XYZ file of C-alpha atoms in Angstrom:
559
model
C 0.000 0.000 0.000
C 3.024 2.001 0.934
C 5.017 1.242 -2.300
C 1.598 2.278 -4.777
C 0.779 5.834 -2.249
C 4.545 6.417 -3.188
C 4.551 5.413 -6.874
C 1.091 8.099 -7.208
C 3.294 10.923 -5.284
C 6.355 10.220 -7.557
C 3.619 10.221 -10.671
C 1.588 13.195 -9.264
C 5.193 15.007 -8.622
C 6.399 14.022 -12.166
C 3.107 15.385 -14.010
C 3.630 18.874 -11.830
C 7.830 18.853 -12.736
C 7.004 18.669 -16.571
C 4.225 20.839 -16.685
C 6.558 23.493 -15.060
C 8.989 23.354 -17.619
C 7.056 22.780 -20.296
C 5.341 25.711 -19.026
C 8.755 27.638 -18.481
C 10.066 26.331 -22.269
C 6.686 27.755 -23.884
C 7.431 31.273 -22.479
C 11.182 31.287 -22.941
C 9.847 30.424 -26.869
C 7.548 33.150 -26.878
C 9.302 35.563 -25.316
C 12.376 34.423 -27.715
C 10.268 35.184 -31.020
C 8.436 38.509 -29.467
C 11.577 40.226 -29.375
C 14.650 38.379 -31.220
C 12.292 36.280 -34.136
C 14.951 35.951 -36.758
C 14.612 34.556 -40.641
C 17.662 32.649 -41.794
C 17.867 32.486 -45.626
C 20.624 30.920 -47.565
C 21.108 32.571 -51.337
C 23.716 31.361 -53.580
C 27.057 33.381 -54.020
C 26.915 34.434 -58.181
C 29.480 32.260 -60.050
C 32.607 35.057 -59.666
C 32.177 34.651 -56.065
C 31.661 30.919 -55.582
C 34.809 30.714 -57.426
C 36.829 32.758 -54.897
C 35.595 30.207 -51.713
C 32.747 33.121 -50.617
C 29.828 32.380 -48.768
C 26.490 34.389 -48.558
C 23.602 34.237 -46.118
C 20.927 36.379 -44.984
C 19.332 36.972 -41.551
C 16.393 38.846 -41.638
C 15.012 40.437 -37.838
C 11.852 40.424 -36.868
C 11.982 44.379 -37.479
C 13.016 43.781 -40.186
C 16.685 44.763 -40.497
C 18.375 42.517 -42.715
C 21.811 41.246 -42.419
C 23.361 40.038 -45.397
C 26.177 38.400 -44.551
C 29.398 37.707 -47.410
C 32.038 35.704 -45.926
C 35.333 35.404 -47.719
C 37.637 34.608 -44.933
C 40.215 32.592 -45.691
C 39.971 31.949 -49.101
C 43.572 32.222 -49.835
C 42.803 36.035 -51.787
C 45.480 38.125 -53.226
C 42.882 41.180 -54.310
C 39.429 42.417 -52.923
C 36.823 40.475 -55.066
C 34.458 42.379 -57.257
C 31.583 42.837 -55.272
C 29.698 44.926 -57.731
C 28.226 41.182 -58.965
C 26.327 41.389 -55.774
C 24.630 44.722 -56.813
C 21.027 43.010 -55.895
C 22.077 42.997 -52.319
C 22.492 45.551 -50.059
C 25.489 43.246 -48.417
C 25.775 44.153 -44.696
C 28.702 42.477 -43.199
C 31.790 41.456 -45.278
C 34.445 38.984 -43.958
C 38.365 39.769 -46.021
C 39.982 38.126 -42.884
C 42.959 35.923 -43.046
C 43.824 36.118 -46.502
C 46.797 37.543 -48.794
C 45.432 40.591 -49.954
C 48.111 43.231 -49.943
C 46.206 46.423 -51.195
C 43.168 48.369 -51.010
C 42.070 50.447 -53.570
C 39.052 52.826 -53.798
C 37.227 51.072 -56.700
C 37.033 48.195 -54.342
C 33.553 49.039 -52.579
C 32.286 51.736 -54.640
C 28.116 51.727 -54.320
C 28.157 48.963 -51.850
C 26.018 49.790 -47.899
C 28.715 47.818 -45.737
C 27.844 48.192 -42.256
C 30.384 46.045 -40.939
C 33.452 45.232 -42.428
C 36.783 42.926 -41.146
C 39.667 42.980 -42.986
C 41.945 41.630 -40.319
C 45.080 39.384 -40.758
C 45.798 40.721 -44.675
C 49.378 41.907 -45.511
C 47.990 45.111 -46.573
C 51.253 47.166 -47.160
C 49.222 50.290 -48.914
C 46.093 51.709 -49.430
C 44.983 54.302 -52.053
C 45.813 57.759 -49.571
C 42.359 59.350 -50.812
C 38.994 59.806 -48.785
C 36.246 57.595 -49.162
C 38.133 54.583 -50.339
C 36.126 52.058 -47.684
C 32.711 51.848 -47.934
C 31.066 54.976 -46.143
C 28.325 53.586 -44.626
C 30.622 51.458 -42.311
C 29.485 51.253 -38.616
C 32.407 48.596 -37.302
C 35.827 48.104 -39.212
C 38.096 45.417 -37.968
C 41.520 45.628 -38.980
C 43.601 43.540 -36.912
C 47.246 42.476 -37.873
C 47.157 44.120 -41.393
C 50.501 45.979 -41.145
C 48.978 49.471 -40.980
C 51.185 51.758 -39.793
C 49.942 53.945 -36.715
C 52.078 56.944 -37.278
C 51.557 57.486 -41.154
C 48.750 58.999 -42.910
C 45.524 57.377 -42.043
C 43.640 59.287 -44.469
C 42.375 56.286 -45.826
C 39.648 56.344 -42.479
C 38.887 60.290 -43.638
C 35.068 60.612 -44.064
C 33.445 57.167 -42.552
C 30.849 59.583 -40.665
C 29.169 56.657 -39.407
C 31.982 54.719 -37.747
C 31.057 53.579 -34.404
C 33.903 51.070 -33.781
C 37.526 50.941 -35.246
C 39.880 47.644 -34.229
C 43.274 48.089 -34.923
C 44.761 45.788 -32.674
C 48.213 44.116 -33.482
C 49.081 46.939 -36.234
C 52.480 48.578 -36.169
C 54.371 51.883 -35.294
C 57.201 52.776 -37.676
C 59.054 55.765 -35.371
C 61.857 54.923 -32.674
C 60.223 55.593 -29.689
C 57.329 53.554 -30.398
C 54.682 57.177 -29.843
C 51.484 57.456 -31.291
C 51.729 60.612 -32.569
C 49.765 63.440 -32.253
C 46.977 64.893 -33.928
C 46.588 61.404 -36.680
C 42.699 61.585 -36.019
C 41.741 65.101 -36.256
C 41.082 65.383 -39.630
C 39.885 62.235 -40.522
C 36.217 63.403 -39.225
C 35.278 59.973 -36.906
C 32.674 62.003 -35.504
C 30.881 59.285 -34.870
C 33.539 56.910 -33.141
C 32.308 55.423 -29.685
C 35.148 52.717 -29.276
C 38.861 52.664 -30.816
C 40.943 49.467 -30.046
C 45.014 49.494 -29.809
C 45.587 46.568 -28.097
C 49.210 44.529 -28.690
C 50.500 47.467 -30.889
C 53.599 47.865 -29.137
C 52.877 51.442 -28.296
C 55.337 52.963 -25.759
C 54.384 56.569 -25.081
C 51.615 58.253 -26.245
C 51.489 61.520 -27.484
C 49.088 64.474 -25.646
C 47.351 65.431 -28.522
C 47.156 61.787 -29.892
C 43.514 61.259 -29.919
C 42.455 65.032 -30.785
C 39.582 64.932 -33.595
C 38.205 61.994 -31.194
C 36.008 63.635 -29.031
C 32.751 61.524 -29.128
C 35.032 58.384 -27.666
C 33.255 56.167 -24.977
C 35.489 52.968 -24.653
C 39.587 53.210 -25.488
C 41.683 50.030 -25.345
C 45.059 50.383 -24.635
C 45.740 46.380 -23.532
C 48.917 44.985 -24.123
C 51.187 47.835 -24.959
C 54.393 49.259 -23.101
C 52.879 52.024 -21.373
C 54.743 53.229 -17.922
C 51.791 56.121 -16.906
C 47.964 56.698 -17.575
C 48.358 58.825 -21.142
C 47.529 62.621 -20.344
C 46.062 61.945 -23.500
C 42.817 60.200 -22.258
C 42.134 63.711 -20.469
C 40.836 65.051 -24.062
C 38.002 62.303 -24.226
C 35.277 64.274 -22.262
C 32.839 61.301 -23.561
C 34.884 58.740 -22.152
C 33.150 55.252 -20.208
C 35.224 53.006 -20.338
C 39.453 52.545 -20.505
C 40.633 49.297 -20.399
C 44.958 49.713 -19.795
C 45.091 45.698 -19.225
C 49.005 44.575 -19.673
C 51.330 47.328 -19.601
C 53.580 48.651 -16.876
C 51.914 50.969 -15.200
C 53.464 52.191 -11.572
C 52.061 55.135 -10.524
C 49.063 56.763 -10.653
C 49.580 60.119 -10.065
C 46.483 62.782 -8.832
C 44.243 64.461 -11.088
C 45.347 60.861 -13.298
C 41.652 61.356 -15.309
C 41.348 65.086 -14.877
C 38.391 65.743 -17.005
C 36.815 62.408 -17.958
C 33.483 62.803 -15.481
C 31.471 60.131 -17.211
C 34.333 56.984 -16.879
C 32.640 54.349 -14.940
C 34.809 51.249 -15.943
C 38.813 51.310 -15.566
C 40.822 47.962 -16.044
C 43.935 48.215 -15.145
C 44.379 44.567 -14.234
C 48.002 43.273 -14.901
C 50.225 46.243 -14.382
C 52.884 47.299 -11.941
C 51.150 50.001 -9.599
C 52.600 50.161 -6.018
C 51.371 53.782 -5.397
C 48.030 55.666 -6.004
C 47.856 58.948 -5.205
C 44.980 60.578 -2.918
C 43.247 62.335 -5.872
C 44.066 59.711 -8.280
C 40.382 59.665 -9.135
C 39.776 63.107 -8.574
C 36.674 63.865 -10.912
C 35.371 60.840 -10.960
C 33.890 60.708 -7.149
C 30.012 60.461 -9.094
C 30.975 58.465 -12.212
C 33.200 55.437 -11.374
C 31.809 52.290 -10.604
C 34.352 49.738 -11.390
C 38.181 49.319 -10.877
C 40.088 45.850 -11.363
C 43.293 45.998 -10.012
C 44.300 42.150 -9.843
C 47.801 41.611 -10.355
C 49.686 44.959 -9.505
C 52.257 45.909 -6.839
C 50.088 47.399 -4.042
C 50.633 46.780 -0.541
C 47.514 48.270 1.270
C 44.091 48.981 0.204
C 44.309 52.958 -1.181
C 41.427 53.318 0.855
C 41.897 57.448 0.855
C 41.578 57.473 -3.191
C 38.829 55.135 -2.958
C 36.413 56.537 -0.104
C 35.583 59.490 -2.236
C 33.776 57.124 -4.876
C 30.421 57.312 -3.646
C 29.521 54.890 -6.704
C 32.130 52.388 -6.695
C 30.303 49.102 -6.911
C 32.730 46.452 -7.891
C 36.620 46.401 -6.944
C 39.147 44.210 -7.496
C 42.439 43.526 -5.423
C 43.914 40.465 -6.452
C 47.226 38.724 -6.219
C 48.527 42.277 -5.139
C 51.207 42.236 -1.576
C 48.577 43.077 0.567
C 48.745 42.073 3.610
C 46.730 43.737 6.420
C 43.575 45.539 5.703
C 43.613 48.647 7.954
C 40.655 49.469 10.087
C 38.223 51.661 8.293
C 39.579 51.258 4.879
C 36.363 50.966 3.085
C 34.100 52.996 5.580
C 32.907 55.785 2.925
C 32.997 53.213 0.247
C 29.026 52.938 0.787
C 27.839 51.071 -2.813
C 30.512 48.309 -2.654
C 29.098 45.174 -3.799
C 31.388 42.786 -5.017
C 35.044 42.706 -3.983
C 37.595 40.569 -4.990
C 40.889 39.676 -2.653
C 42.546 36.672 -4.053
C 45.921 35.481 -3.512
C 46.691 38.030 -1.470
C 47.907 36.737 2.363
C 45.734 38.259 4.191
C 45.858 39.220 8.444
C 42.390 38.058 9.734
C 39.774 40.630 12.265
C 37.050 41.185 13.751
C 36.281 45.099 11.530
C 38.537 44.487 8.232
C 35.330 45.275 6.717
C 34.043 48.281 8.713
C 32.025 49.868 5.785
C 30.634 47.321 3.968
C 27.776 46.074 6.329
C 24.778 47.204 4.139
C 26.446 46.969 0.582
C 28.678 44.062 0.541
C 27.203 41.234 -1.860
C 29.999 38.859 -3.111
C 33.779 38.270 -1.498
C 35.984 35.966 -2.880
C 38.936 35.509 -0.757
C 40.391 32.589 -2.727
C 44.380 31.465 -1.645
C 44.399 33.933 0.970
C 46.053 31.534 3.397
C 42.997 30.722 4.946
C 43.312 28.072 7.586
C 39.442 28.321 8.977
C 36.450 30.065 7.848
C 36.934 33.870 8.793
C 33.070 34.259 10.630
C 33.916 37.028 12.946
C 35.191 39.142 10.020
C 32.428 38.415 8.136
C 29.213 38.373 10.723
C 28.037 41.945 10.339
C 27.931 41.997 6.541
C 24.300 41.713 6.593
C 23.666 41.782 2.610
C 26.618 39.034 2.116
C 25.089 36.382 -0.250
C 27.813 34.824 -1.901
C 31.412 33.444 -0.794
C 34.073 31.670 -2.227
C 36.987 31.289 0.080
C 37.897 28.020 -2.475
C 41.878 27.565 -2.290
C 43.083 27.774 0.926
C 43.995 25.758 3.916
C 41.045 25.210 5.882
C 41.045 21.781 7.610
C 37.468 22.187 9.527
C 34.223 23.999 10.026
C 32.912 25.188 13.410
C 29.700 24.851 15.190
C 27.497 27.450 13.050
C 29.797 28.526 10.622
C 27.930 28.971 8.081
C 24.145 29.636 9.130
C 25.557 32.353 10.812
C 26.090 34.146 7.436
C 22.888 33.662 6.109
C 24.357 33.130 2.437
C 23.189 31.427 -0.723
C 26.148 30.531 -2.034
C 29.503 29.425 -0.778
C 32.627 27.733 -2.643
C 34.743 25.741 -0.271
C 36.309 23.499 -2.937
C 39.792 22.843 -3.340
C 40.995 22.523 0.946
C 41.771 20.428 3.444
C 38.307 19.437 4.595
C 38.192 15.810 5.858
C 35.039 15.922 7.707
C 32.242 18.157 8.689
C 30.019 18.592 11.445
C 26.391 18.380 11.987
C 26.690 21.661 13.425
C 27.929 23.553 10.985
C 24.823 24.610 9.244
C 22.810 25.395 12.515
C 20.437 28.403 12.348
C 20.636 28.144 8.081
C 17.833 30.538 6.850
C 17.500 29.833 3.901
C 18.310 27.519 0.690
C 22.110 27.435 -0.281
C 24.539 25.931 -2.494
C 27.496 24.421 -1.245
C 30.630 23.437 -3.020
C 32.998 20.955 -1.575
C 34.778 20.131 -5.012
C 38.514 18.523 -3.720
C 38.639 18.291 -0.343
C 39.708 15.151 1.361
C 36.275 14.387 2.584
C 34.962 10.868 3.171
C 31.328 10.761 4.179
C 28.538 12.951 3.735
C 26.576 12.310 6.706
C 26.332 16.161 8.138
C 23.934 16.006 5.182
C 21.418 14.205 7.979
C 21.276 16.308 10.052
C 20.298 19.488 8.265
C 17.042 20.694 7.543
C 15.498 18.963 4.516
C 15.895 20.986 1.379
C 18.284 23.277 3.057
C 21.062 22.938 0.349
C 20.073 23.518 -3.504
C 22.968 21.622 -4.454
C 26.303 19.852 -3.010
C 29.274 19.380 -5.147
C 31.044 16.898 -3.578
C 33.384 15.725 -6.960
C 37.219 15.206 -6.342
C 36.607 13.486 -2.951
C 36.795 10.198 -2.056
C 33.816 9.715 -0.222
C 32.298 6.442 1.200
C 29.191 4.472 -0.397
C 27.289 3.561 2.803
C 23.784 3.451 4.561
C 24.301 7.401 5.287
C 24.847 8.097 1.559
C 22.285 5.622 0.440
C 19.618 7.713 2.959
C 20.694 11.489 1.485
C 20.165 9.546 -2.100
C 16.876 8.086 -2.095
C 14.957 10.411 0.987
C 15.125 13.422 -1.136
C 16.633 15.546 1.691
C 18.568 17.427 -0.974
C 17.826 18.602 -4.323
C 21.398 17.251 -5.916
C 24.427 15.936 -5.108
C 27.394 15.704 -7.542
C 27.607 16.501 -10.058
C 30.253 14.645 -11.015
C 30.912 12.809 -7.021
C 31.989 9.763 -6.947
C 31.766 6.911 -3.857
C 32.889 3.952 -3.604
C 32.267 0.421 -1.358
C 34.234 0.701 2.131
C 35.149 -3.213 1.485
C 34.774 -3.805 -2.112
C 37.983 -5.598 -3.635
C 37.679 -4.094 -6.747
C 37.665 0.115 -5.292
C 34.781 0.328 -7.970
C 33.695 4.321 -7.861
C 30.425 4.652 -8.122
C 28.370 7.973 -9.342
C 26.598 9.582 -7.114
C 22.906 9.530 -7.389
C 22.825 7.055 -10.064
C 20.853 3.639 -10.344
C 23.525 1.124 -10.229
C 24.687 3.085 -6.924
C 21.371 2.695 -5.694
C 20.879 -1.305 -6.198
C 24.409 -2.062 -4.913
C 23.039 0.287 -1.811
C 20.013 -1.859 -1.590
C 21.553 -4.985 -0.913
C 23.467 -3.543 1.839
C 21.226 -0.869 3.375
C 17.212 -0.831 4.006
C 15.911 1.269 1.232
C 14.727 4.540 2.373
C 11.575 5.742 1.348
C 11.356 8.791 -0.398
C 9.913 11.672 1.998
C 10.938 14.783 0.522
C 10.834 16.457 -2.702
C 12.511 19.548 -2.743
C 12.845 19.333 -6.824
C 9.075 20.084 -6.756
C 9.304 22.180 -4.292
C 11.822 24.442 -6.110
C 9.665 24.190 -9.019
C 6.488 25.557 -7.081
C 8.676 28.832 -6.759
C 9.994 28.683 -10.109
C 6.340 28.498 -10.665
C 5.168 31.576 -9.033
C 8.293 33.519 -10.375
C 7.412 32.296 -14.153
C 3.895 33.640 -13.208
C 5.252 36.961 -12.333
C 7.420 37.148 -15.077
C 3.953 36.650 -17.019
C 1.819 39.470 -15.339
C 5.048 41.870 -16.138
C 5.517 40.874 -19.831
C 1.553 40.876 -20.185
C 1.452 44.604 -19.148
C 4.688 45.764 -20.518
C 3.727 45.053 -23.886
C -0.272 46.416 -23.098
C 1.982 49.510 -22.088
C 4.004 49.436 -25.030
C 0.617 48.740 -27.519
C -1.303 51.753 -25.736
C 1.505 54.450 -26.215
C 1.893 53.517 -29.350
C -1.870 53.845 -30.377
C -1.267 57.263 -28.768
C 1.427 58.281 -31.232
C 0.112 57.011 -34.538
């Protein structure tokens, strides 16, 4: 009687599961052809093309702007085809990339509406010098490792009005002192330029007037280059959002650095050599700057008095820097902070290190920071704390309430010392979390037992060589956790053989049987997480439903 009550729950729980996501899948359709429906059309290249190795294709959007795509990468080309075959077409993105086409001249795209054009990895050792010899309806060109020279006349770029984004990584500067000269975009009129890419160009100083003519500039790459300083160039881009320095050698940065740029929000200067910022290294950017990435410079200490005067600052990272005491107070000011980053950094331990943070504070990693047990005190007043990953360190055990304490939904333990775990650990747990335990040197999983039911969303338990017994064979088949793995293996205590088993799986389960009273299944917290995907798909619904009611009314307004 037992066994058929449980066979209808496990029916009744496996109509409700794929209902859900057949539910779910229906809306993530809908919604998919509402707003991205997409037409893909395949037309055949005209004979001069096919023989060259192009493709064609066309994408047609829902709103009807049509992509018509001409690929000719690769095709082992020692000229620019002639495109004027395709006259029918209004061709929208052209592909010239790795091929051996060594010049560029201006009959090449006359008439054609490229919006997008890459002409990357060419030997192109000349172009025509005259205006207008790429197409001038070109939004994106891409024009990596083509040989251009930086600091000769680019006047081959003069007139594309509608250029929004210009790659020129990997090209090459001709002068001594590896500059980028001044003033070589000021006449070219790039009025329209949002994003200019220099990455791996070898570039050693930069000039001050270098990116004159280039006002309208939101993002500047400058990755992989030779710089020693911030370019008091940069200070001419009033438009500027977003400079990405990634890979040079950096030391200093000095005050008023970005004098002038009051709309950056994103500055990556990951991979440098800084030991020393300034206290108004960021002056003029107090209301605009929201992230900094620091990981892998010189610093000893947090520059807490350049950073307490960004009343935005939202995400910062400190990584594998020499810090190794945070001092009290360092972030107090720092009131947005929501994900910081402090890996591989050997870190001094207490109770305030992060005075500041209580009511910001999101996600920590503190990954090979020397940990030897989970830092609670330093971490029991950041009441907004929802995800930790303190994965790479040293930590051998857990204490009694660890990690309810915290009242987190994530935390990534993986890759220490842990050999077991207590029951106690996960007393006064609030609320659903996942937990990975990913290469430790644990054995058994029984704390699992003595949790409350459905209290973990997952465990990752792979890369530990845990123990197939009655214990595991109970957190298995009583549903007291949505998954385990998901890759864990277990194997029999005395089995000859040292067969691993995976976790969760059926042969696991029969082997389990023979040696262990099957355990009937009591909880079900896969439907149970489905009820609230449930209610959240239905909310998701009611919001879609009246955003696009919105949407219809205002425009029946404005016809």
């Amino acid at each position: 009687m037992a066994d058929n009550q449980h066979e209808r729950s496990s029916a009744t729980n496996k109509e409700i599961r794929e209902f859900v996501v057949f539910t779910m899948d229906v809306f993530e359709v809908l919604t998919f052809f509402v707003f991205f429906c997409v037409v893909l059309s395949e037309f055949q290249c005209p004979k001069q093309l096919q023989t060259t190795g192009c493709t064609c294709k066309q994408l047609i959007w829902w709103n009807n702007e049509n992509k018509t795509i001409v690929n000719c990468s690769m095709a082992n080309l020692q000229t620019v085809p002639d495109f004027k075959v395709l006259n029918t077409y209004e061709i929208s993105h052209l592909i010239l990339s790795h091929n051996n086409i060594s010049e560029i001249t201006s009959g090449d795209f006359t008439d054609l509406m490229i919006k997008e054009m890459d002409i990357s990895a060419n030997p192109i050792v000349s172009f025509e010098t005259v205006s207008s010899i790429l197409p001038r309806h070109l939004n994106t060109l891409i024009a990596k490792k083509s040989k251009i020279s930086l600091d000769a006349d680019l006047a081959f770029f003069r007139g594309l009005e509608n250029l929004t984004e210009l790659i020129l990584d990997s090209n090459v500067l001709e002068n001594n002192n590896q500059t980028l000269p001044g003033n070589i975009f000021k006449d070219l009129n790039l009025k329209s330029l949002r994003k200019l890419s220099l990455q791996s160009c070898e570039i050693g100083g930069i000039h001050s007037k270098a990116f004159t003519g280039l006002r309208q500039l939101e993002e500047l790459d400058l990755s992989y280059n030779y710089l020693e300083e911030v370019p008091e160039a940069i200070q001419s881009l009033y438009h500027l959002k977003k400079l990405i320095l990634l890979g040079n050698n950096v030391m200093h940065l000095k005050d008023n650095t970005f004098h002038g740029l009051q709309y950056l929000h994103d500055l990556n200067l990951n991979v440098n050599e800084i030991s020393k910022i300034d206290v108004h290294a960021f002056s003029g950017l107090e209301h605009s700057l929201k992230d900094i990435r620091l990981h892998y410079n010189n610093l000893n200490t947090i520059p807490y008095e350049a950073l307490r005067k960004l009343k935005n600052l939202s995400f910062l990272v400190l990584s594998r820097n020499n810090i190794t005491l945070i001092p009290k107070d360092a972030f107090v000011g720092v009131t947005n902070l929501r994900i910081l980053e402090l890996d591989s950094n050997t870190l001094t331990y207490y109770d305030e290190m992060f005075n500041g943070l209580e009511n910001s504070l999101e996600t920590l990693t503190l990954r090979e920071t020397g940990l030897r047990v989970l830092p609670v005190r330093s971490l029991l007043f950041l009441k907004r704390l929802t995800d930790l990953d303190v994965s790479h360190n040293r930590i051998i055990s857990l204490s009694y309430g660890d990690i309810g304490k915290l009242k987190l939904k994530t935390v990534d333990i993986s890759h220490n010392h842990l050999t077991i775990i207590q029951p106690d650990t996960f007393i006064g747990i609030s609320r659903t979390i996942g937990l990975d335990l990913d290469n430790n040197k644990l054995t058994n999983l029984s704390f699992v037992l003595h949790v409350t039911p459905c209290a973990f969303s997952y465990i990752d338990v792979s890369g530990n060589d845990v123990i197939c017994d009655c214990d595991t064979e109970k957190i298995i088949n009583s549903g007291i956790v949505l998954g385990v793995g998901p890759t864990g293996n277990c194997k029999i205590e005395d089995d000859p053989s040292n067969h691993k088993y995976k976790l969760g799986t059926t042969a696991l389960s029969r082997e389990l049987e023979d040696r262990c009273n099957r355990t009937e299944r009591v909880f079900d917290c896969q439907t149970m997480e489905l009820q609230a995907s449930t209610a959240s798909l239905i909310t998701k619904s009611l919001n879609f439903v009246f955003t696009c009611t919105l949407l219809c009314y205002f425009v029946s307004m404005y016809r």
